[in-house]
Tab-separated table of C-alpha atoms in Angstrom:
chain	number	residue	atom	x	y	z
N	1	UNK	CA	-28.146	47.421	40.417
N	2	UNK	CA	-26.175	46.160	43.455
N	3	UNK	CA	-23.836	43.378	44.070
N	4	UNK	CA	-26.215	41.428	45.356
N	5	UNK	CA	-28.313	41.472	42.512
N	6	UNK	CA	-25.555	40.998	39.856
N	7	UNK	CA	-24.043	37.827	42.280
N	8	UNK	CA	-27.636	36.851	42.208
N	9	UNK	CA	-27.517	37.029	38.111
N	10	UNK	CA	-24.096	35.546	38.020
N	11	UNK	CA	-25.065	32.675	40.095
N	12	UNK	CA	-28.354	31.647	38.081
N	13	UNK	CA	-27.321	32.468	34.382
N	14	UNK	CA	-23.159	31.402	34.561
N	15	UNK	CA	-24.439	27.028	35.620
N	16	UNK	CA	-26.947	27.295	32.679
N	17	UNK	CA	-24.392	28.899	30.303
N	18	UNK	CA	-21.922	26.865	31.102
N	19	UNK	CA	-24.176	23.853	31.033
N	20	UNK	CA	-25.823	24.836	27.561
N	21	UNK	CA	-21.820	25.500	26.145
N	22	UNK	CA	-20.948	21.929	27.523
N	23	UNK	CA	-23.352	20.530	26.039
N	24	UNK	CA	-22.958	22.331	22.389
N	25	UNK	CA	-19.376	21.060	22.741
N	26	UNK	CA	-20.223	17.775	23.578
N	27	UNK	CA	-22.417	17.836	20.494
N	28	UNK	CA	-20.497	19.122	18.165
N	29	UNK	CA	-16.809	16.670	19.448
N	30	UNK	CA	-19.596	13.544	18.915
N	31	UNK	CA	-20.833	14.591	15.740
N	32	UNK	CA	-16.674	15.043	14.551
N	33	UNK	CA	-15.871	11.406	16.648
N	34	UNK	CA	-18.915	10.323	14.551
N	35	UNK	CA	-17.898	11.252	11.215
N	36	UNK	CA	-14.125	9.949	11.820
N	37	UNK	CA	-15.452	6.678	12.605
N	38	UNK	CA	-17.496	6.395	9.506
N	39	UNK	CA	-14.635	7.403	7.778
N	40	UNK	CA	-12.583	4.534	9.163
N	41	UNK	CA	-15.646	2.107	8.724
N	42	UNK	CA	-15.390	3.401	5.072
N	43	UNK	CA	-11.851	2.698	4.722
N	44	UNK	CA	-11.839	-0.327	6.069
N	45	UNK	CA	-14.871	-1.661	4.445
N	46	UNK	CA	-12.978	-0.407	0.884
N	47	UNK	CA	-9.715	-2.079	2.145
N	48	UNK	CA	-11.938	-5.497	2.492
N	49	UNK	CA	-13.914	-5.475	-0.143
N	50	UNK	CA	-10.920	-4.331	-2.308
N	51	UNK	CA	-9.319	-7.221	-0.471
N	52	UNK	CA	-12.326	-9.602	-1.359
N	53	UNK	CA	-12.733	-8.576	-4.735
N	54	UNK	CA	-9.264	-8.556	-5.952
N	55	UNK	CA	-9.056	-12.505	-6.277
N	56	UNK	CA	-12.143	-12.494	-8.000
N	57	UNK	CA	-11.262	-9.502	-10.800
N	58	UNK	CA	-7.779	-11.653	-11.169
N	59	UNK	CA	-10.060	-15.222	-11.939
N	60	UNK	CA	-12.013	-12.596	-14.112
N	61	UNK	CA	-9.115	-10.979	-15.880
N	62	UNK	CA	-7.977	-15.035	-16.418
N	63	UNK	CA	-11.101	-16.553	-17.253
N	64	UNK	CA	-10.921	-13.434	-19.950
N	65	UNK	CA	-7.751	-14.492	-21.398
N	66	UNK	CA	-8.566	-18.003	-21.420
N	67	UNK	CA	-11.518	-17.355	-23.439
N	68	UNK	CA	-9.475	-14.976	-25.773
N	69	UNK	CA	-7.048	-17.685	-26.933
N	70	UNK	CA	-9.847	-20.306	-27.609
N	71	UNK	CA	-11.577	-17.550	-29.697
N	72	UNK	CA	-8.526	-17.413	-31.692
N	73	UNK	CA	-7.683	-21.209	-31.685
N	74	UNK	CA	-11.357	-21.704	-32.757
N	75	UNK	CA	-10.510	-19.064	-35.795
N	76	UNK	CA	-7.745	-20.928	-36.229
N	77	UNK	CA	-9.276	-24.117	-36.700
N	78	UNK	CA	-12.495	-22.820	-38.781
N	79	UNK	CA	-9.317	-21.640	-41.066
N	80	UNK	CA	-7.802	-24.742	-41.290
N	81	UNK	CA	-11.573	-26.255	-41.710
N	82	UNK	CA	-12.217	-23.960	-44.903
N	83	UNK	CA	-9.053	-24.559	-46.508
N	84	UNK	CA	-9.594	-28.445	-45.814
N	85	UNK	CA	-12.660	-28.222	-47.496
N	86	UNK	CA	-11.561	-26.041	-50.623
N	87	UNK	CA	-8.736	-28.744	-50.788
N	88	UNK	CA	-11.196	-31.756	-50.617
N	89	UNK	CA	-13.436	-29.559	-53.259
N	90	UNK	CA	-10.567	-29.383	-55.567
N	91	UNK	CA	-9.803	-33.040	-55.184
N	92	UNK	CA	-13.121	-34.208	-55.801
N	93	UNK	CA	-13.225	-31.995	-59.147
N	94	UNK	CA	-9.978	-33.188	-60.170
N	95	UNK	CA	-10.953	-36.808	-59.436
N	96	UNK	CA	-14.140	-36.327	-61.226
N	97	UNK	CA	-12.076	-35.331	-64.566
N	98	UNK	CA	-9.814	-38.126	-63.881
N	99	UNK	CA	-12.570	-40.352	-63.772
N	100	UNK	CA	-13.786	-38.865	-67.106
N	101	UNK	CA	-10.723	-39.314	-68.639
N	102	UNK	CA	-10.121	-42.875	-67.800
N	103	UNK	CA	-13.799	-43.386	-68.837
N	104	UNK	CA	-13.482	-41.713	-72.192
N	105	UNK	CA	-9.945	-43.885	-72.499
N	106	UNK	CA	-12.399	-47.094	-71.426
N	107	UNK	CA	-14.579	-46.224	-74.057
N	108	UNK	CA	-12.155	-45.664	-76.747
N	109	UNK	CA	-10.295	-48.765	-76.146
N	110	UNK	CA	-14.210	-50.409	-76.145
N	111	UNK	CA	-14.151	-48.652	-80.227
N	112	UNK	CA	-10.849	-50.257	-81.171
């Protein structure tokens, strides 16, 4: 082979090499450039929506609370409902033998 065959080979193979390697490198630095910029979108669209969201778990977490202490203030009053009633229930009975008594007392007296 002489020089002016392998300058010949040189000169038409080395411009598409280096053309095909720029390219490859080009490919490969866009696909990395790509994938860092999703992975800032993705961080920033977490930091916003954590942003976003946070406001509404806190009026969650509240609304949560809130609806624990009426539970238990609803408790509370069905208590103090039951032990009204057993208290009206006891006063009715002991009316009831009051009212017996004065009756049988009425009716004695009615005897004499």
């Amino acid at each position: 082979m002489t020089l002016l065959a392998i300058y010949a080979f040189i000169k038409f193979w080395l411009p598409l090499a280096t053309a095909t390697s720029l390219c490859v490198k080009g490919f490969f630095y866009t696909r990395s450039v790509v994938r860092n910029a999703q992975d800032g979108i993705s961080i920033w669209t977490n930091t916003l929506l954590d942003n976003h969201m946070a406001h509404i778990q806190k009026a969650a977490e509240d609304a949560s609370d809130s609806l624990k202490s009426i539970a238990e203030a609803n408790h509370d009053f069905a208590v103090a409902m039951r032990e009204m009633r057993e208290d009206f229930q006891e006063s009715q009975a002991e009316n009831i033998r009051v009212q017996g008594a004065i009756l049988t007392g009425i009716e004695v007296l009615k005897d004499r």
